XYZ file of C-alpha atoms in Angstrom:
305
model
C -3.200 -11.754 -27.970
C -2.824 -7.336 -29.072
C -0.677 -6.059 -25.815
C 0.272 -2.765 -25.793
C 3.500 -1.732 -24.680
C 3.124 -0.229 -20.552
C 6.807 2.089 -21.388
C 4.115 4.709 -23.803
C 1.644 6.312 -22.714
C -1.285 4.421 -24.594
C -3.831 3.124 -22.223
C -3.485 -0.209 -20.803
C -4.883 -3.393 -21.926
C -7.724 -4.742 -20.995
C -6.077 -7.867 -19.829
C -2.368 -7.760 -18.685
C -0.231 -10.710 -19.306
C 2.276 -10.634 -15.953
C 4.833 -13.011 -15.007
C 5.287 -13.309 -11.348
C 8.915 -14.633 -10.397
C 8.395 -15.932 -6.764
C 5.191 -16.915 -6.045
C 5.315 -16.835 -1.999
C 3.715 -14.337 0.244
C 3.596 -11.449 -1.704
C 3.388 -13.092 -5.162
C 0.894 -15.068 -4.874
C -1.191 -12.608 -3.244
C -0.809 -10.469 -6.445
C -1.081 -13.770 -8.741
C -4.600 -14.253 -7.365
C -5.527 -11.092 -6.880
C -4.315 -10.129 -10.612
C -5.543 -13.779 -12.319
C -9.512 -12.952 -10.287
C -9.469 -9.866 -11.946
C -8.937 -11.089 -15.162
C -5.638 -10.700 -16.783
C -2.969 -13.749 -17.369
C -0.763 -15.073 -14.658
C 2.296 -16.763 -15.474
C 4.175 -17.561 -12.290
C 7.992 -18.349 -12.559
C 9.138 -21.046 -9.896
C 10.863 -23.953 -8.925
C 9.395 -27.193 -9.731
C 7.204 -28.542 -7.410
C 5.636 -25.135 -6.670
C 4.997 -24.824 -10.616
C 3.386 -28.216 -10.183
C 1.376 -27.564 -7.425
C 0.007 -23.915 -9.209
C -0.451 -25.778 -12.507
C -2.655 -28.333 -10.618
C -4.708 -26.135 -7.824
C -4.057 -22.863 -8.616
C -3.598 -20.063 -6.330
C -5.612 -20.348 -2.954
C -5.999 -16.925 -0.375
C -6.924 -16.735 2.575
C -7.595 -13.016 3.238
C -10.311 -11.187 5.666
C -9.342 -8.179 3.494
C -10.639 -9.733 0.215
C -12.336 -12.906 1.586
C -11.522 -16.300 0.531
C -10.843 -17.468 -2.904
C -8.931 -19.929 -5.662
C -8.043 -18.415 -8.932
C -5.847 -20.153 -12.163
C -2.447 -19.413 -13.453
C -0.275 -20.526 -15.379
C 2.966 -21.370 -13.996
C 6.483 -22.378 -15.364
C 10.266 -23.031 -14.212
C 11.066 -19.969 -16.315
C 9.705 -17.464 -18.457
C 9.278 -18.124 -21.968
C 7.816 -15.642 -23.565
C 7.185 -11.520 -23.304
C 4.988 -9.911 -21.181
C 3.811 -6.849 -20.206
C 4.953 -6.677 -16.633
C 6.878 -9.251 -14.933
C 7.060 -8.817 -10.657
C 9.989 -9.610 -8.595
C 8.864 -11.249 -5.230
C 11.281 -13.648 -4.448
C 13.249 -13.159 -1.007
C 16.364 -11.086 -1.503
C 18.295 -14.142 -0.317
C 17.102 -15.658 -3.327
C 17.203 -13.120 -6.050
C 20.277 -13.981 -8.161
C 19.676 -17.263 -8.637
C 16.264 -16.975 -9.538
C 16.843 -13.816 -11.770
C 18.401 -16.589 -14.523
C 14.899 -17.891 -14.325
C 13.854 -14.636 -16.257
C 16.162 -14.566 -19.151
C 16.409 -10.419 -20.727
C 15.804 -11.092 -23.992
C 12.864 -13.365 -23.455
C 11.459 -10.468 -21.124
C 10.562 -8.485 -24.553
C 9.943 -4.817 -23.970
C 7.748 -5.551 -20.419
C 8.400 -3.636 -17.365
C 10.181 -5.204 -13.740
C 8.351 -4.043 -11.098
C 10.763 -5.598 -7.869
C 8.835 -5.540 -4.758
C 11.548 -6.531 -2.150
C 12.523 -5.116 0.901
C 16.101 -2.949 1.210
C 17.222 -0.166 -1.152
C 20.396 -1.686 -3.270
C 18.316 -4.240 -5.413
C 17.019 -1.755 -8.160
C 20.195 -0.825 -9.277
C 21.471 -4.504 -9.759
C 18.354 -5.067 -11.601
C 18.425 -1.698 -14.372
C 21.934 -3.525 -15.025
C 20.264 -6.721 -15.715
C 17.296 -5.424 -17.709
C 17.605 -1.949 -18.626
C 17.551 1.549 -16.779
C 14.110 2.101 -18.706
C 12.475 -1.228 -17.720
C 12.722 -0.999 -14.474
C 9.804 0.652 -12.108
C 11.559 0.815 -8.445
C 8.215 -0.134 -5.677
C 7.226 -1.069 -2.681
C 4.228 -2.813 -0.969
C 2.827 -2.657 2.527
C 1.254 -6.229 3.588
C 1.384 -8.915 5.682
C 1.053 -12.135 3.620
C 3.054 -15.509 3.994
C 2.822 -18.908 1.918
C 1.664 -21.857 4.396
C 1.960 -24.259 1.262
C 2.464 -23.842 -2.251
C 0.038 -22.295 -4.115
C -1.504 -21.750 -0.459
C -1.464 -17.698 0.967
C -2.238 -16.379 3.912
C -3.278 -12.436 3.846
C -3.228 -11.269 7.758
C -3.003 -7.355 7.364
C -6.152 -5.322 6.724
C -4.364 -3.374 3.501
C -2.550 -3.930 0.852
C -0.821 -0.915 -0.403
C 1.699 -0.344 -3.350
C 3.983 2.884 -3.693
C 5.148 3.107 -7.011
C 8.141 5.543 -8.168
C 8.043 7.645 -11.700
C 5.898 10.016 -13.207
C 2.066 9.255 -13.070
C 1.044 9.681 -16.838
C 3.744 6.700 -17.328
C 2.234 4.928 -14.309
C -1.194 5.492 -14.965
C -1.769 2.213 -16.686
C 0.193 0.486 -13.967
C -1.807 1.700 -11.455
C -5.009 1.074 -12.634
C -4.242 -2.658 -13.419
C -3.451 -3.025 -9.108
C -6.366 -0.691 -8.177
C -9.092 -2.410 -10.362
C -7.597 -5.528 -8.913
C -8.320 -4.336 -5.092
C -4.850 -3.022 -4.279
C -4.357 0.287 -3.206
C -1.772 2.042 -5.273
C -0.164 5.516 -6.226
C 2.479 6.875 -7.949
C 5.464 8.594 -6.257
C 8.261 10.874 -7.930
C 10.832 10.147 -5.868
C 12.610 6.977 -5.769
C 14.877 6.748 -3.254
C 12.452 9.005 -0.528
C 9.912 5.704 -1.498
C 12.567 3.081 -0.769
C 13.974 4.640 2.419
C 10.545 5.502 4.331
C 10.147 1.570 3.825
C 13.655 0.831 4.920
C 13.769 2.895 8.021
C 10.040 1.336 9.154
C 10.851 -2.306 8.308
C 14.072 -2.570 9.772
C 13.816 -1.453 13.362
C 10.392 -4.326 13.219
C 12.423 -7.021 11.521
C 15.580 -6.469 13.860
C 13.665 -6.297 17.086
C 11.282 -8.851 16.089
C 13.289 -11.615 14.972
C 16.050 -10.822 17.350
C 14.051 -11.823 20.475
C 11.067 -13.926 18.709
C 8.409 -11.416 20.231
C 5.489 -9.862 18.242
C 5.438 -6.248 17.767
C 2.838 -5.763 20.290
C 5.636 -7.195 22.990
C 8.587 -5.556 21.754
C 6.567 -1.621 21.355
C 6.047 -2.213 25.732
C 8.074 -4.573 26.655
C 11.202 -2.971 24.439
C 10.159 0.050 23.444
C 13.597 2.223 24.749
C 15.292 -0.192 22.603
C 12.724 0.355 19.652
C 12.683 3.916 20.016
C 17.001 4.243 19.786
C 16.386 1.560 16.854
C 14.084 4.159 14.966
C 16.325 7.147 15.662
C 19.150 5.910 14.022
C 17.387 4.353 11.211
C 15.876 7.671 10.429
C 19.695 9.783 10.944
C 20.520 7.036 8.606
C 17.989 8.050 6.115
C 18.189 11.755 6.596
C 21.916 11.538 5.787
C 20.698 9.578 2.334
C 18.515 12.729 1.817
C 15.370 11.587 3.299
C 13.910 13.400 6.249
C 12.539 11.065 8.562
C 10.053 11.251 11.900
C 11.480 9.146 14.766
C 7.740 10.078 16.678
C 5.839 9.047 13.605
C 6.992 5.997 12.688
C 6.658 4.875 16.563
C 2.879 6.259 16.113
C 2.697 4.004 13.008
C 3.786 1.103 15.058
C 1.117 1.451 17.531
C -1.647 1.504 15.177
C -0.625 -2.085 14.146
C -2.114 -5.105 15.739
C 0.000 -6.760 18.628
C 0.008 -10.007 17.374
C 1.499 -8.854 14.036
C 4.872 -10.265 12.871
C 7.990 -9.328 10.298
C 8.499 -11.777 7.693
C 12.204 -12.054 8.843
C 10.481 -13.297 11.705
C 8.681 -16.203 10.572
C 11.320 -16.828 7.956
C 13.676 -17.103 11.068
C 10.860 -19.685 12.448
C 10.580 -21.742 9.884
C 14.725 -22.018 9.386
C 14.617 -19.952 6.324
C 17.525 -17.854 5.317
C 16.973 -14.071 6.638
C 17.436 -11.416 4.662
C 19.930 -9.377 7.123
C 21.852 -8.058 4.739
C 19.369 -6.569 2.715
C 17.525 -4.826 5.818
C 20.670 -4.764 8.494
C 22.882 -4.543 5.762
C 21.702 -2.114 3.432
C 21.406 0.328 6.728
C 24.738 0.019 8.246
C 26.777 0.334 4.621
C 24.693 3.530 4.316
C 25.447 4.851 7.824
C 28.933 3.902 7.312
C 29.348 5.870 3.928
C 27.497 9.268 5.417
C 29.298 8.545 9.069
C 26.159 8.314 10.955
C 26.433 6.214 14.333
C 24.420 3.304 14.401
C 25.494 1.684 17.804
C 22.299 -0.211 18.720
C 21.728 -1.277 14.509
C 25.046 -2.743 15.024
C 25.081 -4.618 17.759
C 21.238 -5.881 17.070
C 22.842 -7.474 13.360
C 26.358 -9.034 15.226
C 23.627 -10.757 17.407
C 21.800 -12.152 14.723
C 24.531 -13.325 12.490
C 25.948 -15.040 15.257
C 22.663 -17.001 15.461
């Protein structure tokens, strides 16, 4: 199969061969949604999920782009290059499954990590190159019930990603003739933090005291509210202005009933990814001297279980 390289600024081609290295929520959203559009799938996995792809496929369950099955391929690592390979395992999970996606077989193909905190780019370029790696993020709700088996609860599915547009362009257009809304951003770390300093004070709250977001924006809103201002001193000491009053405006647009995905991974007994979300804010408060009182207490509670 002719691919062109996505690094020049050629146009794309018609059909993308991607690689898709966690195939839960978010992957296999994008596995489906990229394999109905056309272009070849190749999800990276353990075994039994492999299995289960290889045999059914990928099967969504989305109100936001109905109800389908669609084909891939799927493997217990990557063997060969392609043009884009997407990072969408849990952050608890990424350095072990990072050896499932071996540099050199990787070729000249891009990493597009979509993963929640702000460190993880960085110990990616080191893995795979400054140049390969395209720094995202993605606004959904979407959780694996099974393997090979996704359930799509938002009403959007949006993808920021960071660079110049001309070397984007092809990028994009791959997501957006898929169905996913997606634009370009210049500014890395502004893209990363405006995610950081929404998610967290959600994920925190949320998973602290197993309540939706409906209950905790009434029921705990002071708490949410002191949550959001430090996250966003936080971020404006990192050189990102943030809105306290916005982001609480943002929360109430979203349904009550609507969960984080630290949530349900603390529901299901999953590992959480504290340090990635609690983590990633406090080192950063720490190393700009911004108080972070209620941030602190909310992860000592949580790591003590």
């Amino acid at each position: 199969m002719r691919t062109t390289s996505p690094l020049t600024d050629t146009p794309a081609p018609h059909r993308w061969t991607v690689a898709v290295l966690g195939p839960g929520g978010v992957g296999g959203l994008l596995a489906g949604l990229l394999s109905r559009a056309g272009h070849r799938v190749i999800c990276v996995a353990g075994e039994d999920t492999a299995r289960a792809l290889r045999q059914d496929g990928i099967r969504v369950r989305s109100g936001q782009f109905g109800d389908f099955t669609a084909p891939v391929e799927a493997d217990t690592a990557l063997r060969e290059p392609v043009g884009l390979c997407l990072v969408t395992v849990k952050h608890t999970a990424l350095t072990a499954a990072l050896e499932r996606v071996p540099p050199q077989v990787l070729g000249d193909g891009l990493v597009l990590p979509l993963l929640n905190g702000v460190e993880h780019p960085a110990a990616l370029r080191e893995r795979y190159g400054a140049r390969r790696v395209v720094a995202g993020t993605i606004r959904v709700e979407s959780t694996r019930i099974a393997p090979g088996t996704i359930e799509h609860g938002s009403p959007f599915t949006e993808i920021d990603l960071t660079g110049t547009a001309d070397r984007l362009g092809p990028l994009t257009a791959m997501f957006e003739d898929a169905g996913v809304r997606t634009r370009p951003v210049a500014d890395e770390t502004a893209a990363l933090w405006a995610k950081l300093t929404f998610l967290a004070p959600f994920a925190l709250l949320t998973t602290r005291y197993g309540l939706t977001l409906g209950e905790v924006r009434t029921g705990r809103r002071a708490e949410l509210a002191a949550l959001v201002a430090e996250a966003a001193a936080v971020s404006g000491a990192c050189g990102v202005p943030a809105d306290p009053a916005r982001t609480l405006a943002r929360y109430d647009t979203f349904p009550a009933g609507a969960k984080s995905s630290m949530q349900r991974d603390a529901e299901a007994g999953r590992p959480l990814e504290l340090d990635a979300i609690g983590g990633a804010l406090l080192r950063a408060a720490e190393r700009h001297g911004v108080p972070t009182p209620v941030v602190g207490r909310l992860m000592s509670e949580l790591m003590a279980g």
